[in-house]
Tab-separated table of C-alpha atoms in Angstrom:
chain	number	residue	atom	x	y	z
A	11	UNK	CA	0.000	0.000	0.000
A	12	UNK	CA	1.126	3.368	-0.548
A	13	UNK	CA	1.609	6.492	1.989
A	14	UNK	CA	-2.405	6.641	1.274
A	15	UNK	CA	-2.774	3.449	2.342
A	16	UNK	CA	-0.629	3.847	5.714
A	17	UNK	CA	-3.413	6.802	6.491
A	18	UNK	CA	-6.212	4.301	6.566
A	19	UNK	CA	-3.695	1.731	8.554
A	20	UNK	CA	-2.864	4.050	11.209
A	21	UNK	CA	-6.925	4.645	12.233
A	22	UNK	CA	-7.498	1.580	12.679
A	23	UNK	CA	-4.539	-0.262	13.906
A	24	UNK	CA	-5.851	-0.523	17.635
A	25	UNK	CA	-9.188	-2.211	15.589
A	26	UNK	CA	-6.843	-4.979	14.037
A	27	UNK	CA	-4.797	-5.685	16.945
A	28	UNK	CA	-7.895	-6.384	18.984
A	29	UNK	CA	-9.841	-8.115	16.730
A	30	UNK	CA	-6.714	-10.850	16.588
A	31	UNK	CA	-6.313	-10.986	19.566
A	32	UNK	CA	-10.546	-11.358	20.455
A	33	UNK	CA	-10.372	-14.521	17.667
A	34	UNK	CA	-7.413	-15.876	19.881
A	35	UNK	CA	-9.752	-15.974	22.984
A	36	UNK	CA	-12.250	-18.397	22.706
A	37	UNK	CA	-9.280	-20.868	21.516
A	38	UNK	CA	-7.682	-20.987	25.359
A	39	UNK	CA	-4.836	-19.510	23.321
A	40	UNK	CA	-5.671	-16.066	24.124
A	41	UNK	CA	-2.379	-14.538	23.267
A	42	UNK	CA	0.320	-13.094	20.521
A	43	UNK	CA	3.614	-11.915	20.166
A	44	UNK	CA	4.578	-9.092	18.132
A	45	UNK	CA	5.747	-10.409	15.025
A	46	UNK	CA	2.636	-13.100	15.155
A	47	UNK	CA	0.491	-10.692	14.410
A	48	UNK	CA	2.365	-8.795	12.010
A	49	UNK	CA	2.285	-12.137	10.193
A	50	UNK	CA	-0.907	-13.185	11.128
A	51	UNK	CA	-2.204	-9.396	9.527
A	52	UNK	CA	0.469	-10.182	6.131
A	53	UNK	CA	-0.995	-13.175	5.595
A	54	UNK	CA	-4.655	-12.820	5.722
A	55	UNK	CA	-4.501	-9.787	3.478
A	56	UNK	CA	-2.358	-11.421	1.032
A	57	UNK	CA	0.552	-8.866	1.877
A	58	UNK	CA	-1.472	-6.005	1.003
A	59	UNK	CA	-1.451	-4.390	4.394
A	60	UNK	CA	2.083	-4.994	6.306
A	61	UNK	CA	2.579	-3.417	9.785
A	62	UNK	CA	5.652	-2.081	10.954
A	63	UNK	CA	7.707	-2.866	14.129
A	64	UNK	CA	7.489	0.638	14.695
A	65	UNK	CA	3.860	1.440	13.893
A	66	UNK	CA	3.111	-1.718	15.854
A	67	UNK	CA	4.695	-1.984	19.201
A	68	UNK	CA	3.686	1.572	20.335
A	69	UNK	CA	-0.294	0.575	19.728
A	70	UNK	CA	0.361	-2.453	21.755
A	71	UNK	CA	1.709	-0.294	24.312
A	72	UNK	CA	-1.060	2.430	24.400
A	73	UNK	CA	-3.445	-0.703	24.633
A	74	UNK	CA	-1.582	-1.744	27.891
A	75	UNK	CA	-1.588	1.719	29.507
A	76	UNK	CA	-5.266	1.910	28.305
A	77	UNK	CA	-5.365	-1.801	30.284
A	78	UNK	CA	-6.873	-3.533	27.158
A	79	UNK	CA	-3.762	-5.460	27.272
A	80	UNK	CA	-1.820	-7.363	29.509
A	81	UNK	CA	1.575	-9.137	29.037
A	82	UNK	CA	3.289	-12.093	30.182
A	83	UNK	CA	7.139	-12.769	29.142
A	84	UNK	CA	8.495	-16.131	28.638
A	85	UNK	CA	12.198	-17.268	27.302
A	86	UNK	CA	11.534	-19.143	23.670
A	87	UNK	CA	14.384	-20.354	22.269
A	88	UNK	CA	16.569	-18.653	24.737
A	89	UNK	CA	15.363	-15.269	24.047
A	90	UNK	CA	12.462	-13.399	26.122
A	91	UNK	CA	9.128	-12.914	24.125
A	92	UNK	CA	6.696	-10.566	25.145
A	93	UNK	CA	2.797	-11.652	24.555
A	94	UNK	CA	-0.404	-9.722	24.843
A	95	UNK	CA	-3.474	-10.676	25.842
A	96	UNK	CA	-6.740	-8.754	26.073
A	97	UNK	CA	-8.140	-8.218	29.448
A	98	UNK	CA	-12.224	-8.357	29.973
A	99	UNK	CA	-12.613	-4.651	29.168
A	100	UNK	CA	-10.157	-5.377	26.478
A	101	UNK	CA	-12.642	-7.692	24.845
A	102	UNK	CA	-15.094	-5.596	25.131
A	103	UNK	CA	-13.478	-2.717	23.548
A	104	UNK	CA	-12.212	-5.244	20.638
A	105	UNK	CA	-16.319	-5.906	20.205
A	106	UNK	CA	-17.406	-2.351	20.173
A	107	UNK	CA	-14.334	-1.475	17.872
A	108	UNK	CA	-15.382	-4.097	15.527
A	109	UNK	CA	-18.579	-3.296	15.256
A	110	UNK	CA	-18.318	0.367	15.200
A	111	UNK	CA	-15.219	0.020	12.023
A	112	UNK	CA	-18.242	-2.669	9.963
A	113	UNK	CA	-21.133	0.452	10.526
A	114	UNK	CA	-18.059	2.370	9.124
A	115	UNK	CA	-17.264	0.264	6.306
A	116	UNK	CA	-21.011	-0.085	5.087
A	117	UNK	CA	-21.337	4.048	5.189
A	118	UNK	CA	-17.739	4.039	3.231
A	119	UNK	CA	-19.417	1.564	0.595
A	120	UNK	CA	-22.502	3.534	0.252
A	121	UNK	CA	-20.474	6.506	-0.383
A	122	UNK	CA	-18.484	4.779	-2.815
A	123	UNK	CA	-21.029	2.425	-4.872
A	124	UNK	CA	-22.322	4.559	-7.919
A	125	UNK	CA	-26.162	5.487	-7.633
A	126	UNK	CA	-28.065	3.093	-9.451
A	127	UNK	CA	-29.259	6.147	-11.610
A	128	UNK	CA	-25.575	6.971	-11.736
A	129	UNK	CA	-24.855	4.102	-13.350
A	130	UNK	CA	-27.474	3.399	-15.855
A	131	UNK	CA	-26.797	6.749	-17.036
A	132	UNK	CA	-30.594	8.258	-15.759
């Protein structure tokens, strides 16, 4: 996507984190690390949206302060990797958010779908 593109990415980054995170949930999984869900988000849009380490980590720590979030480290491999989790309200929000960015998406397609008289050329 171009610099366009990163616009709409930015408004609605704390939308896509949740939302992973919310499908995680019901699993017992619950959780991600950072690059998971910079994958997870490259691979269900067919690498048409890619997020940034450093667009990324500071939503994930807004989310925290905002206590959406809540993180547990464990060593992998030797190394220390931080994973998120969404707390009650933190589902909750991820819920609302959803549902608030669809009622956006449907006004956004309304405004962007030609008139039917538009179209036909009446």
């Amino acid at each position: 996507m171009d610099t366009t593109g990163n616009e709409f990415l930015r408004g609605t980054l704390k939308t896509i984190v949740l939302k992973l995170l919310a499908e995680r949930s019901p699993s017992g999984q619950g959780r991600m690390y950072g690059y998971e869900i910079t994958q997870a988000v490259k691979e269900r849009t067919k690498g048409e949206i890619t997020l940034s380490f450093g667009a990324l980590y500071p939503v994930l720590h807004k989310l925290e302060q905002e206590g959406f979030l809540i993180t547990d480290t464990e060593e992998v491999e030797g190394r220390l990797r931080k994973y998120y989790s969404l707390t009650p309200t933190g589902t909750q929000v991820a819920e609302q958010k959803v549902s608030d960015f669809e009622r956006f998406m449907e006004a956004m397609r309304a405004l962007l779908d030609p008139l039917p008289s538009l179209a036909t050329g009446h």
